[in-house]
């Protein structure tokens, strides 16, 4: 009887040991899978072209025309630099996550898009730096045709069609990168907004980008901009 009891105890200990080994193996396998599936994303290698800049005329659009021509109007965040090219023109491709859609001509609502920007790490377009990971933007976009990456869009009006987004503790704002937008005048920031705080956050987020801009950008209340865009429907 004593021998049987000892045998049962031994088997129990062995079972626990094997169970522990199996658990460790599963944990290690899970860790290896996580490490294997982990994907390091690329950020923009150089925001300013190392060989010079390209100066070119840009066709700017009014707010009404931009809305009419846009296939997609959305708030996005740059999530990854994908590639750049020199032919037929210098441009860079980014992946961007879609945070909010304000107009969409497509039947589906994309969570991610690919985004074309003029210029690359060799040549800067009209002296405006390339986007970088984490940039938050409001863009009027047109679906691109014949591009390597599916679901790719280009920005209507180029640099004139870029709104950079910032958030204070109280409010969100859209800052037009180039020029102003008279149709959004009622959404323009006023003395009731903390302009000093807005500019502080703007400089913290986009100090390098703004160093290339000679004039102070126009600042708009983002909630009001969204309302004005939606009213066009």
mmCIF file of C-alpha atoms in Angstrom:
data_model
loop_
_atom_site.group_PDB
_atom_site.id
_atom_site.type_symbol
_atom_site.label_atom_id
_atom_site.label_comp_id
_atom_site.label_asym_id
_atom_site.label_seq_id
_atom_site.Cartn_x
_atom_site.Cartn_y
_atom_site.Cartn_z
ATOM 1 C CA UNK A 1 0.000 0.000 0.000
ATOM 2 C CA UNK A 2 2.839 2.330 0.932
ATOM 3 C CA UNK A 3 4.537 1.586 -2.381
ATOM 4 C CA UNK A 4 1.328 2.429 -4.251
ATOM 5 C CA UNK A 5 1.002 5.743 -2.396
ATOM 6 C CA UNK A 6 4.620 6.632 -3.165
ATOM 7 C CA UNK A 7 4.025 5.798 -6.825
ATOM 8 C CA UNK A 8 0.945 8.053 -6.949
ATOM 9 C CA UNK A 9 2.847 10.930 -5.335
ATOM 10 C CA UNK A 10 5.707 10.473 -7.803
ATOM 11 C CA UNK A 11 3.302 10.499 -10.736
ATOM 12 C CA UNK A 12 1.622 13.659 -9.404
ATOM 13 C CA UNK A 13 4.961 15.457 -9.061
ATOM 14 C CA UNK A 14 5.979 14.339 -12.542
ATOM 15 C CA UNK A 15 2.655 15.558 -13.931
ATOM 16 C CA UNK A 16 3.107 18.983 -12.337
ATOM 17 C CA UNK A 17 6.639 19.210 -13.685
ATOM 18 C CA UNK A 18 5.508 18.343 -17.200
ATOM 19 C CA UNK A 19 2.634 20.804 -16.917
ATOM 20 C CA UNK A 20 5.069 23.514 -15.872
ATOM 21 C CA UNK A 21 7.363 22.731 -18.789
ATOM 22 C CA UNK A 22 4.424 22.862 -21.176
ATOM 23 C CA UNK A 23 3.341 26.208 -19.756
ATOM 24 C CA UNK A 24 6.855 27.625 -20.132
ATOM 25 C CA UNK A 25 7.050 26.358 -23.694
ATOM 26 C CA UNK A 26 3.686 27.923 -24.541
ATOM 27 C CA UNK A 27 4.723 31.227 -22.974
ATOM 28 C CA UNK A 28 7.992 31.207 -24.928
ATOM 29 C CA UNK A 29 6.128 30.365 -28.129
ATOM 30 C CA UNK A 30 3.728 33.244 -27.503
ATOM 31 C CA UNK A 31 6.652 35.584 -26.858
ATOM 32 C CA UNK A 32 8.364 34.442 -30.064
ATOM 33 C CA UNK A 33 5.124 34.968 -32.015
ATOM 34 C CA UNK A 34 4.710 38.483 -30.640
ATOM 35 C CA UNK A 35 8.283 39.296 -31.515
ATOM 36 C CA UNK A 36 7.888 37.784 -34.963
ATOM 37 C CA UNK A 37 4.653 39.649 -35.653
ATOM 38 C CA UNK A 38 5.971 42.921 -34.263
ATOM 39 C CA UNK A 39 6.488 45.348 -37.142
ATOM 40 C CA UNK A 40 8.877 48.262 -36.984
ATOM 41 C CA UNK A 41 7.463 51.128 -39.031
ATOM 42 C CA UNK A 42 9.649 53.557 -40.949
ATOM 43 C CA UNK A 43 9.615 57.289 -40.339
ATOM 44 C CA UNK A 44 10.579 59.915 -42.911
ATOM 45 C CA UNK A 45 14.356 59.633 -43.443
ATOM 46 C CA UNK A 46 14.759 63.321 -44.344
ATOM 47 C CA UNK A 47 12.075 65.999 -44.342
ATOM 48 C CA UNK A 48 14.170 68.397 -46.426
ATOM 49 C CA UNK A 49 15.681 67.423 -49.782
ATOM 50 C CA UNK A 50 19.445 67.014 -49.670
ATOM 51 C CA UNK A 51 20.000 68.056 -53.290
ATOM 52 C CA UNK A 52 17.827 71.161 -53.369
ATOM 53 C CA UNK A 53 14.275 72.257 -53.943
ATOM 54 C CA UNK A 54 11.827 72.371 -56.806
ATOM 55 C CA UNK A 55 9.800 75.536 -57.292
ATOM 56 C CA UNK A 56 6.535 75.068 -59.125
ATOM 57 C CA UNK A 57 3.206 76.785 -59.531
ATOM 58 C CA UNK A 58 0.335 75.170 -57.650
ATOM 59 C CA UNK A 59 -3.300 75.201 -58.661
ATOM 60 C CA UNK A 60 -5.107 76.221 -55.497
ATOM 61 C CA UNK A 61 -8.807 75.604 -55.012
ATOM 62 C CA UNK A 62 -11.468 77.496 -53.133
ATOM 63 C CA UNK A 63 -13.237 75.711 -50.307
ATOM 64 C CA UNK A 64 -16.311 75.134 -52.493
ATOM 65 C CA UNK A 65 -14.265 73.774 -55.395
ATOM 66 C CA UNK A 66 -12.163 71.594 -53.084
ATOM 67 C CA UNK A 67 -15.304 70.070 -51.615
ATOM 68 C CA UNK A 68 -16.770 69.499 -55.071
ATOM 69 C CA UNK A 69 -13.651 67.826 -56.488
ATOM 70 C CA UNK A 70 -12.658 65.782 -53.411
ATOM 71 C CA UNK A 71 -13.297 62.042 -53.354
ATOM 72 C CA UNK A 72 -12.412 61.960 -49.667
ATOM 73 C CA UNK A 73 -12.260 64.654 -46.982
ATOM 74 C CA UNK A 74 -10.785 63.245 -43.809
ATOM 75 C CA UNK A 75 -8.785 63.838 -40.671
ATOM 76 C CA UNK A 76 -5.784 61.530 -40.781
ATOM 77 C CA UNK A 77 -2.600 60.735 -38.891
ATOM 78 C CA UNK A 78 0.608 59.801 -40.693
ATOM 79 C CA UNK A 79 1.599 56.334 -39.482
ATOM 80 C CA UNK A 80 4.423 55.221 -41.783
ATOM 81 C CA UNK A 81 6.778 56.345 -44.535
ATOM 82 C CA UNK A 82 6.458 53.770 -47.334
ATOM 83 C CA UNK A 83 8.695 54.827 -50.207
ATOM 84 C CA UNK A 84 9.780 57.666 -52.458
ATOM 85 C CA UNK A 85 10.332 58.027 -56.186
ATOM 86 C CA UNK A 86 11.905 60.370 -58.719
ATOM 87 C CA UNK A 87 9.960 59.463 -61.851
ATOM 88 C CA UNK A 88 7.869 60.827 -63.411
ATOM 89 C CA UNK A 89 8.101 63.452 -60.649
ATOM 90 C CA UNK A 90 9.575 63.520 -57.153
ATOM 91 C CA UNK A 91 7.049 62.292 -54.613
ATOM 92 C CA UNK A 92 6.739 60.315 -51.391
ATOM 93 C CA UNK A 93 4.163 57.748 -50.293
ATOM 94 C CA UNK A 94 2.921 57.538 -46.702
ATOM 95 C CA UNK A 95 0.488 55.283 -44.895
ATOM 96 C CA UNK A 96 -2.084 57.220 -42.875
ATOM 97 C CA UNK A 97 -4.747 56.102 -40.432
ATOM 98 C CA UNK A 98 -8.154 57.687 -40.996
ATOM 99 C CA UNK A 99 -9.519 59.266 -37.820
ATOM 100 C CA UNK A 100 -12.680 60.921 -39.139
ATOM 101 C CA UNK A 101 -14.378 61.036 -42.539
ATOM 102 C CA UNK A 102 -16.242 64.217 -43.506
ATOM 103 C CA UNK A 103 -16.950 63.309 -47.137
ATOM 104 C CA UNK A 104 -16.513 60.029 -48.973
ATOM 105 C CA UNK A 105 -17.407 59.270 -52.586
ATOM 106 C CA UNK A 106 -16.499 55.600 -52.195
ATOM 107 C CA UNK A 107 -18.897 52.931 -50.935
ATOM 108 C CA UNK A 108 -16.507 51.763 -48.210
ATOM 109 C CA UNK A 109 -15.097 53.743 -45.284
ATOM 110 C CA UNK A 110 -11.330 53.164 -45.171
ATOM 111 C CA UNK A 111 -9.511 52.854 -41.869
ATOM 112 C CA UNK A 112 -6.184 53.420 -43.633
ATOM 113 C CA UNK A 113 -5.150 55.103 -46.856
ATOM 114 C CA UNK A 114 -1.920 55.687 -48.740
ATOM 115 C CA UNK A 115 -1.057 59.324 -49.256
ATOM 116 C CA UNK A 116 1.073 61.010 -51.917
ATOM 117 C CA UNK A 117 3.085 64.129 -51.114
ATOM 118 C CA UNK A 118 5.131 66.165 -53.582
ATOM 119 C CA UNK A 119 8.888 66.002 -53.004
ATOM 120 C CA UNK A 120 11.242 63.413 -51.525
ATOM 121 C CA UNK A 121 14.500 63.170 -49.577
ATOM 122 C CA UNK A 122 16.436 64.499 -52.585
ATOM 123 C CA UNK A 123 14.269 67.459 -53.538
ATOM 124 C CA UNK A 124 11.862 69.515 -51.446
ATOM 125 C CA UNK A 125 8.798 70.828 -53.234
ATOM 126 C CA UNK A 126 8.328 74.599 -52.855
ATOM 127 C CA UNK A 127 10.452 74.539 -49.690
ATOM 128 C CA UNK A 128 7.855 72.634 -47.631
ATOM 129 C CA UNK A 129 9.141 69.698 -45.545
ATOM 130 C CA UNK A 130 7.766 66.205 -45.932
ATOM 131 C CA UNK A 131 5.268 64.792 -43.458
ATOM 132 C CA UNK A 132 6.499 62.666 -40.558
ATOM 133 C CA UNK A 133 4.946 59.967 -38.396
ATOM 134 C CA UNK A 134 2.438 61.400 -35.960
ATOM 135 C CA UNK A 135 1.460 64.396 -38.102
ATOM 136 C CA UNK A 136 -2.288 65.011 -37.766
ATOM 137 C CA UNK A 137 -3.908 66.547 -40.829
ATOM 138 C CA UNK A 138 -7.220 67.571 -42.353
ATOM 139 C CA UNK A 139 -7.020 66.916 -46.087
ATOM 140 C CA UNK A 140 -9.155 67.251 -49.208
ATOM 141 C CA UNK A 141 -8.158 64.223 -51.266
ATOM 142 C CA UNK A 142 -8.504 62.853 -54.781
ATOM 143 C CA UNK A 143 -8.226 59.132 -55.574
ATOM 144 C CA UNK A 144 -5.018 58.375 -57.475
ATOM 145 C CA UNK A 145 -4.992 56.126 -60.536
ATOM 146 C CA UNK A 146 -2.239 53.742 -61.618
ATOM 147 C CA UNK A 147 -0.222 53.871 -58.397
ATOM 148 C CA UNK A 148 1.770 50.952 -56.979
ATOM 149 C CA UNK A 149 -0.130 51.010 -53.688
ATOM 150 C CA UNK A 150 -3.876 50.484 -53.658
ATOM 151 C CA UNK A 151 -6.210 52.982 -52.022
ATOM 152 C CA UNK A 152 -3.848 55.894 -52.697
ATOM 153 C CA UNK A 153 -4.866 59.556 -52.678
ATOM 154 C CA UNK A 154 -3.227 62.852 -53.596
ATOM 155 C CA UNK A 155 -3.867 66.215 -51.942
ATOM 156 C CA UNK A 156 -6.001 68.703 -53.843
ATOM 157 C CA UNK A 157 -4.060 71.950 -54.142
ATOM 158 C CA UNK A 158 -0.836 70.419 -52.824
ATOM 159 C CA UNK A 159 0.582 72.407 -49.913
ATOM 160 C CA UNK A 160 -2.294 74.907 -50.170
ATOM 161 C CA UNK A 161 -4.724 72.120 -49.261
ATOM 162 C CA UNK A 162 -3.051 71.035 -46.011
ATOM 163 C CA UNK A 163 -4.563 71.781 -42.594
ATOM 164 C CA UNK A 164 -2.454 70.724 -39.603
ATOM 165 C CA UNK A 165 -4.431 69.686 -36.515
ATOM 166 C CA UNK A 166 -3.558 70.543 -32.932
ATOM 167 C CA UNK A 167 -5.376 70.124 -29.618
ATOM 168 C CA UNK A 168 -5.315 72.318 -26.540
ATOM 169 C CA UNK A 169 -6.948 71.346 -23.249
ATOM 170 C CA UNK A 170 -10.104 73.145 -24.335
ATOM 171 C CA UNK A 171 -10.409 72.846 -28.095
ATOM 172 C CA UNK A 172 -9.093 71.395 -31.364
ATOM 173 C CA UNK A 173 -7.871 73.613 -34.199
ATOM 174 C CA UNK A 174 -7.093 73.317 -37.901
ATOM 175 C CA UNK A 175 -4.124 75.397 -39.024
ATOM 176 C CA UNK A 176 -3.909 76.068 -42.759
ATOM 177 C CA UNK A 177 -0.373 75.453 -43.941
ATOM 178 C CA UNK A 178 -0.447 77.986 -46.790
ATOM 179 C CA UNK A 179 -2.721 80.976 -47.320
ATOM 180 C CA UNK A 180 -6.205 81.439 -45.941
ATOM 181 C CA UNK A 181 -9.703 80.196 -46.687
ATOM 182 C CA UNK A 182 -12.317 82.999 -46.812
ATOM 183 C CA UNK A 183 -15.184 80.495 -46.859
ATOM 184 C CA UNK A 184 -14.121 79.382 -43.369
ATOM 185 C CA UNK A 185 -13.897 82.909 -41.948
ATOM 186 C CA UNK A 186 -16.626 82.284 -39.363
ATOM 187 C CA UNK A 187 -14.543 79.405 -37.991
ATOM 188 C CA UNK A 188 -11.413 81.528 -37.595
ATOM 189 C CA UNK A 189 -9.923 81.671 -34.094
ATOM 190 C CA UNK A 190 -10.781 84.848 -32.168
ATOM 191 C CA UNK A 191 -9.569 86.709 -29.087
ATOM 192 C CA UNK A 192 -11.662 84.275 -27.037
ATOM 193 C CA UNK A 193 -9.273 81.504 -28.054
ATOM 194 C CA UNK A 194 -5.931 81.159 -26.318
ATOM 195 C CA UNK A 195 -3.825 82.106 -29.337
ATOM 196 C CA UNK A 196 -0.594 82.041 -27.336
ATOM 197 C CA UNK A 197 -1.279 78.461 -26.222
ATOM 198 C CA UNK A 198 -2.252 77.460 -29.754
ATOM 199 C CA UNK A 199 1.001 78.818 -31.156
ATOM 200 C CA UNK A 200 3.000 77.185 -28.377
ATOM 201 C CA UNK A 201 1.550 73.751 -29.183
ATOM 202 C CA UNK A 202 1.905 74.436 -32.890
ATOM 203 C CA UNK A 203 5.589 75.215 -32.463
ATOM 204 C CA UNK A 204 6.118 72.142 -30.295
ATOM 205 C CA UNK A 205 4.481 69.851 -32.855
ATOM 206 C CA UNK A 206 5.594 71.491 -36.088
ATOM 207 C CA UNK A 207 8.520 73.784 -35.248
ATOM 208 C CA UNK A 208 10.611 72.485 -38.137
ATOM 209 C CA UNK A 209 7.764 72.711 -40.635
ATOM 210 C CA UNK A 210 6.771 76.221 -39.550
ATOM 211 C CA UNK A 211 10.356 77.466 -39.755
ATOM 212 C CA UNK A 212 9.948 77.259 -43.530
ATOM 213 C CA UNK A 213 6.798 79.402 -43.537
ATOM 214 C CA UNK A 214 7.278 83.175 -43.706
ATOM 215 C CA UNK A 215 3.806 84.232 -42.509
ATOM 216 C CA UNK A 216 1.721 83.171 -39.519
ATOM 217 C CA UNK A 217 -0.749 80.455 -40.621
ATOM 218 C CA UNK A 218 -4.498 80.938 -40.360
ATOM 219 C CA UNK A 219 -6.037 79.158 -37.358
ATOM 220 C CA UNK A 220 -9.580 77.746 -37.416
ATOM 221 C CA UNK A 221 -11.819 76.112 -34.815
ATOM 222 C CA UNK A 222 -11.906 72.464 -35.906
ATOM 223 C CA UNK A 223 -15.454 71.764 -34.677
ATOM 224 C CA UNK A 224 -16.741 74.696 -36.723
ATOM 225 C CA UNK A 225 -14.728 73.628 -39.770
ATOM 226 C CA UNK A 226 -16.231 70.144 -39.535
ATOM 227 C CA UNK A 227 -19.731 71.637 -39.310
ATOM 228 C CA UNK A 228 -19.155 73.843 -42.363
ATOM 229 C CA UNK A 229 -17.886 70.874 -44.357
ATOM 230 C CA UNK A 230 -20.861 68.729 -43.366
ATOM 231 C CA UNK A 231 -23.276 71.521 -44.325
ATOM 232 C CA UNK A 232 -22.103 71.145 -47.928
ATOM 233 C CA UNK A 233 -23.696 67.701 -48.155
#
